[in-house]
Short mmCIF file of C-alpha atoms and ligand atoms in Angstrom, two decimals:
data_model
loop_
_atom_site.label_atom_id
_atom_site.label_comp_id
_atom_site.label_asym_id
_atom_site.label_seq_id
_atom_site.Cartn_x
_atom_site.Cartn_y
_atom_site.Cartn_z
CA MET A 332 -16.95 -4.95 11.66
CA THR A 333 -16.70 -5.19 7.90
CA ARG A 334 -13.89 -3.35 6.25
CA ARG A 335 -14.30 -2.38 2.58
CA LYS A 336 -11.74 -4.11 0.47
CA LEU A 337 -9.13 -1.94 -1.25
CA ILE A 338 -7.34 -2.99 -4.41
CA ALA A 339 -4.43 -0.63 -4.98
CA GLY A 340 -1.99 -0.64 -7.88
CA ASN A 341 1.59 0.56 -7.65
CA TRP A 342 3.11 1.34 -11.02
CA LYS A 343 6.58 1.98 -9.54
CA MET A 344 8.96 3.47 -12.16
CA ASN A 345 6.81 2.28 -15.04
CA GLY A 346 4.26 3.91 -17.28
CA SER A 347 3.95 6.78 -19.71
CA LEU A 348 1.28 9.08 -21.04
CA ALA A 349 0.36 6.39 -23.55
CA ALA A 350 0.09 3.78 -20.76
CA LEU A 351 -2.61 5.88 -19.06
CA ALA A 352 -5.03 4.33 -21.57
CA GLU A 353 -4.97 1.30 -19.21
CA LEU A 354 -6.80 3.44 -16.66
CA ASP A 355 -9.94 3.47 -18.82
CA GLY A 356 -10.64 -0.21 -18.21
CA ILE A 357 -9.52 0.01 -14.60
CA ALA A 358 -11.83 2.97 -13.93
CA ALA A 359 -14.73 1.17 -15.58
CA ALA A 360 -14.15 -1.91 -13.40
CA ALA A 361 -13.93 0.29 -10.31
CA ALA A 362 -17.21 2.01 -11.21
CA ALA A 363 -18.82 -1.40 -11.60
CA ALA A 364 -17.64 -2.41 -8.10
CA PRO A 365 -19.14 0.20 -5.76
CA GLY A 366 -18.72 -2.07 -2.73
CA ILE A 367 -14.92 -1.89 -2.83
CA ASP A 368 -12.25 0.78 -3.23
CA VAL A 369 -9.79 0.89 -6.13
CA ALA A 370 -6.70 3.08 -6.31
CA VAL A 371 -3.62 3.40 -8.51
CA ALA A 372 -0.30 4.98 -7.46
CA VAL A 373 1.67 6.29 -10.42
CA PRO A 374 5.01 8.08 -10.92
CA ALA A 375 4.84 11.76 -9.89
CA THR A 376 4.90 13.00 -13.50
CA LEU A 377 1.79 10.99 -14.32
CA ILE A 378 -0.38 12.04 -11.36
CA ALA A 379 -1.97 15.08 -13.04
CA PRO A 380 -2.65 13.44 -16.42
CA ALA A 381 -3.86 10.25 -14.71
CA HIS A 382 -6.27 12.26 -12.57
CA ALA A 383 -7.47 14.14 -15.65
CA ARG A 384 -8.01 10.91 -17.57
CA ALA A 385 -9.73 9.04 -14.72
CA PRO A 386 -11.25 11.69 -12.45
CA ASN A 387 -13.36 9.17 -10.52
CA LEU A 388 -10.47 6.82 -9.79
CA ALA A 389 -8.27 7.42 -6.72
CA ILE A 390 -4.87 8.32 -8.13
CA GLY A 391 -1.93 8.41 -5.76
CA ALA A 392 1.76 9.07 -5.35
CA GLU A 393 4.35 6.38 -4.62
CA ASP A 394 6.20 8.45 -2.03
CA VAL A 395 6.36 11.98 -0.61
CA HIS A 396 9.05 13.83 1.33
CA GLN A 397 8.57 14.29 5.05
CA ASP A 398 9.12 18.06 4.87
CA ASP A 399 6.55 20.49 3.51
CA ASP A 400 9.09 22.15 1.21
CA GLY A 401 12.76 23.13 1.12
CA ALA A 402 16.15 22.27 -0.28
CA HIS A 403 15.61 18.62 -1.24
CA THR A 404 16.63 18.35 -4.87
CA GLY A 405 14.71 15.72 -6.77
CA CYS A 406 12.09 15.14 -4.09
CA VAL A 407 8.36 15.79 -4.24
CA SER A 408 6.22 17.09 -1.38
CA ALA A 409 2.81 15.98 -0.15
CA GLY A 410 1.34 19.38 -1.06
CA MET A 411 2.68 19.07 -4.60
CA VAL A 412 1.17 15.67 -5.27
CA ARG A 413 -2.10 16.75 -3.65
CA GLU A 414 -2.20 19.77 -5.96
CA ALA A 415 -1.53 17.48 -8.92
CA GLY A 416 -4.62 15.47 -8.03
CA ALA A 417 -3.32 12.68 -5.79
CA ALA A 418 -5.82 11.38 -3.24
CA PHE A 419 -3.29 9.22 -1.44
CA THR A 420 0.34 8.23 -1.23
CA ILE A 421 2.28 5.08 -0.50
CA VAL A 422 4.98 5.47 2.16
CA GLY A 423 7.59 3.03 3.39
CA HIS A 424 7.64 0.80 0.34
CA SER A 425 10.43 -1.73 0.74
CA GLU A 426 12.09 -0.45 -2.44
CA ARG A 427 12.40 2.94 -0.75
CA ARG A 428 13.45 1.42 2.56
CA SER A 429 16.21 -0.49 0.74
CA ASP A 430 17.18 1.69 -2.27
CA GLN A 431 16.87 5.04 -0.46
CA HIS A 432 17.76 3.77 3.01
CA GLU A 433 14.53 5.09 4.50
CA THR A 434 14.05 4.25 8.16
CA SER A 435 10.79 3.57 9.95
CA HIS A 436 11.16 6.97 11.57
CA ASP A 437 11.31 8.59 8.10
CA VAL A 438 8.20 6.65 7.18
CA TYR A 439 6.45 7.84 10.36
CA LEU A 440 7.22 11.46 9.44
CA LYS A 441 6.14 10.99 5.81
CA ALA A 442 2.80 9.45 6.85
CA ALA A 443 2.08 12.29 9.27
CA THR A 444 3.02 14.95 6.68
CA ALA A 445 0.90 13.29 4.00
CA HIS A 446 -2.10 13.21 6.33
CA ARG A 447 -1.62 16.86 7.23
CA HIS A 448 -1.85 17.67 3.52
CA GLY A 449 -5.08 15.73 3.11
CA LEU A 450 -3.66 12.59 1.54
CA LYS A 451 -4.70 9.09 2.52
CA VAL A 452 -1.77 6.81 3.24
CA ILE A 453 -0.79 3.24 2.41
CA LEU A 454 2.05 2.38 4.78
CA CYS A 455 4.15 -0.65 3.87
CA VAL A 456 5.92 -3.09 6.16
CA GLY A 457 7.60 -6.41 5.42
CA GLU A 458 10.59 -8.59 6.09
CA THR A 459 13.46 -9.53 3.79
CA GLN A 460 14.25 -13.11 2.80
CA GLN A 461 17.18 -13.11 5.19
CA GLU A 462 14.98 -11.95 8.07
CA ARG A 463 12.36 -14.60 7.30
CA ASP A 464 15.03 -17.31 7.09
CA ALA A 465 16.32 -16.21 10.48
CA GLY A 466 12.82 -16.58 11.96
CA ARG A 467 12.52 -12.83 12.47
CA ALA A 468 9.57 -12.00 10.16
CA ALA A 469 7.09 -11.41 12.98
CA HIS A 470 9.55 -9.33 14.95
CA ILE A 471 10.43 -7.14 11.93
CA VAL A 472 6.83 -6.55 10.97
CA ARG A 473 5.85 -5.67 14.57
CA ALA A 474 8.80 -3.29 14.89
CA GLN A 475 8.19 -1.57 11.54
CA THR A 476 4.51 -1.14 12.37
CA GLU A 477 5.28 0.26 15.80
CA GLU A 478 7.94 2.67 14.55
CA SER A 479 6.23 3.79 11.32
CA LEU A 480 2.63 4.36 12.35
CA PRO A 481 1.77 7.96 13.26
CA ASP A 482 0.33 8.46 16.75
CA ASP A 483 -3.08 9.58 15.46
CA ALA A 484 -3.34 6.86 12.80
CA HIS A 485 -6.94 6.01 11.95
CA GLY A 486 -8.50 3.61 9.47
CA ASP A 487 -10.26 6.53 7.78
CA TRP A 488 -6.99 7.66 6.31
CA LEU A 489 -4.34 5.02 6.90
CA THR A 490 -4.02 1.52 5.51
CA VAL A 491 -1.17 -0.87 6.32
CA ALA A 492 0.26 -3.06 3.55
CA TYR A 493 2.19 -6.23 4.36
CA GLU A 494 4.68 -6.80 1.57
CA PRO A 495 7.32 -9.47 2.21
CA CYS A 496 10.31 -8.17 0.22
CA TRP A 497 11.11 -11.62 -1.14
CA ALA A 498 7.64 -11.90 -2.72
CA ILE A 499 7.85 -8.59 -4.56
CA GLY A 500 8.23 -9.02 -8.31
CA THR A 501 9.48 -12.58 -7.87
CA GLY A 502 6.37 -14.61 -8.65
CA ARG A 503 6.79 -16.24 -5.21
CA THR A 504 4.13 -15.76 -2.57
CA PRO A 505 3.99 -16.91 1.02
CA THR A 506 1.60 -19.75 1.82
CA MET A 507 -1.92 -18.75 2.78
CA ASP A 508 -1.13 -19.72 6.38
CA GLU A 509 1.95 -17.49 6.36
CA ILE A 510 -0.02 -14.52 5.02
CA ALA A 511 -2.81 -15.03 7.54
CA ALA A 512 -0.31 -15.37 10.39
CA ILE A 513 1.46 -12.09 9.63
CA HIS A 514 -1.81 -10.23 9.08
CA ALA A 515 -3.02 -11.46 12.48
CA ILE A 516 0.24 -10.26 14.02
CA ILE A 517 -0.22 -6.81 12.45
CA ARG A 518 -3.85 -6.66 13.64
CA ALA A 519 -2.75 -7.51 17.18
CA LYS A 520 0.01 -4.89 17.06
CA LEU A 521 -2.49 -2.27 15.84
CA GLN A 522 -4.85 -3.26 18.65
CA GLN A 523 -2.06 -2.72 21.15
CA MET A 524 -1.19 0.67 19.61
CA ILE A 525 -4.58 2.21 18.80
CA GLY A 526 -7.07 0.02 20.68
CA ASP A 527 -10.52 -0.51 19.20
CA GLY A 528 -9.63 1.63 16.17
CA ALA A 529 -7.54 -1.32 14.99
CA SER A 530 -10.65 -3.10 13.77
CA ASP A 531 -11.34 -0.24 11.32
CA MET A 532 -7.86 -0.26 9.81
CA ARG A 533 -7.32 -2.14 6.56
CA ILE A 534 -4.35 -4.45 6.09
CA LEU A 535 -3.45 -5.19 2.46
CA TYR A 536 -1.29 -8.00 1.15
CA GLY A 537 1.30 -7.21 -1.53
CA GLY A 538 3.89 -9.30 -3.35
CA SER A 539 3.24 -11.16 -6.63
CA ALA A 540 -0.52 -10.82 -6.25
CA ASN A 541 -2.10 -11.69 -9.60
CA PRO A 542 -5.39 -12.78 -11.16
CA ALA A 543 -4.66 -16.44 -10.37
CA ASN A 544 -4.01 -16.07 -6.63
CA ALA A 545 -6.07 -12.99 -5.74
CA ALA A 546 -9.33 -14.69 -4.78
CA GLU A 547 -7.63 -17.06 -2.36
CA ILE A 548 -5.51 -14.35 -0.75
CA LEU A 549 -8.35 -11.84 -0.50
CA ALA A 550 -10.57 -14.38 1.25
CA LEU A 551 -8.14 -14.76 4.16
CA GLU A 552 -9.06 -13.35 7.54
CA ASN A 553 -7.53 -9.91 8.11
CA VAL A 554 -6.66 -9.47 4.43
CA ASP A 555 -8.58 -6.36 3.44
CA GLY A 556 -7.23 -5.95 -0.06
CA ALA A 557 -4.10 -6.07 -2.14
CA LEU A 558 -1.26 -3.80 -3.16
CA VAL A 559 -0.38 -4.90 -6.66
CA GLY A 560 2.75 -4.06 -8.62
CA GLY A 561 3.34 -5.77 -11.97
CA ALA A 562 -0.24 -6.95 -12.41
CA SER A 563 -1.56 -3.39 -11.99
CA LEU A 564 0.17 -2.11 -15.12
CA THR A 565 -2.45 -3.40 -17.51
CA ALA A 566 -6.22 -3.52 -17.25
CA ASP A 567 -6.29 -7.13 -18.44
CA LYS A 568 -4.39 -8.26 -15.31
CA PHE A 569 -5.64 -5.69 -12.78
CA VAL A 570 -9.36 -5.85 -13.57
CA PRO A 571 -9.69 -9.56 -12.64
CA ILE A 572 -8.17 -8.74 -9.24
CA ILE A 573 -10.73 -5.96 -8.78
CA GLN A 574 -13.43 -8.42 -9.78
CA ALA A 575 -12.17 -11.03 -7.30
CA ALA A 576 -12.50 -8.48 -4.49
CA LYS A 577 -15.90 -7.43 -5.77
CA ALA A 578 -17.14 -11.04 -5.72
CA LEU A 579 -16.01 -11.46 -2.11
CA SER A 580 -17.72 -8.23 -1.10
CA ALA A 581 -21.07 -8.97 -2.74
P1 LIG B 2023 4.56 -7.11 -7.44
O1 LIG B 2023 3.02 -7.24 -7.42
O2 LIG B 2023 5.08 -6.75 -8.78
O3 LIG B 2023 5.20 -8.26 -6.78
O4 LIG B 2023 4.87 -5.82 -6.53
C1 LIG B 2023 4.30 -5.73 -5.27
C2 LIG B 2023 4.57 -4.39 -4.75
O5 LIG B 2023 5.70 -4.07 -4.39
C3 LIG B 2023 3.46 -3.43 -4.69
O6 LIG B 2023 3.80 -2.30 -3.95
#
């Protein structure tokens, strides 16, 4: 089965109305690559203007609350981001797992709520440096996948992203063998959890992906795209990654 590649940006707590000009080049590159999917997650305040500026580009949220509404000061719901124009949301990013102490069970609830509100979901898993050093990377990734994935997860709406915490924003990436090994482990775990549907589910790599390493990473077996932080902030860095995926999908 061939899975369409997905190149997704994650702007994190970066960007501004002025920075949305970067979306023009990104949207043009996406339109020129009909064989792949391109998406950009932006801060909640930028979802509506980003969607207005690039209506044909999939704009997403970086997180949503697990509840539909209620007394959760400072949080944003799936319905709210959907109404603002988001097509998808990230859940379980390691920065939320660490900074906000989100558990895999929280992530499981967030993914299910997002889906119920019509959002596609990019669900992140990944080990810390300490866990990798202790030889526990495979165990952590299997456990996070098992505990975070909603019961009715399907490749139509859910994508898994493997993001080793120690590779995020550090300029360090795992070796190609290490990436391929973890992606195979995630594929096997998905197979165990959802059976044949596992072959339809995309698994992205994230962590210091950039124009120089994208082609090599994206060519690996079971790597169905990339989740890109720093290099997604400007069209000049993000577009070459889109083009690398396009070339592999031609
Ligand atoms: P960097 O690409 O900046 O390492 O960030 C990766 C990431 O966390 C994307 O969600």
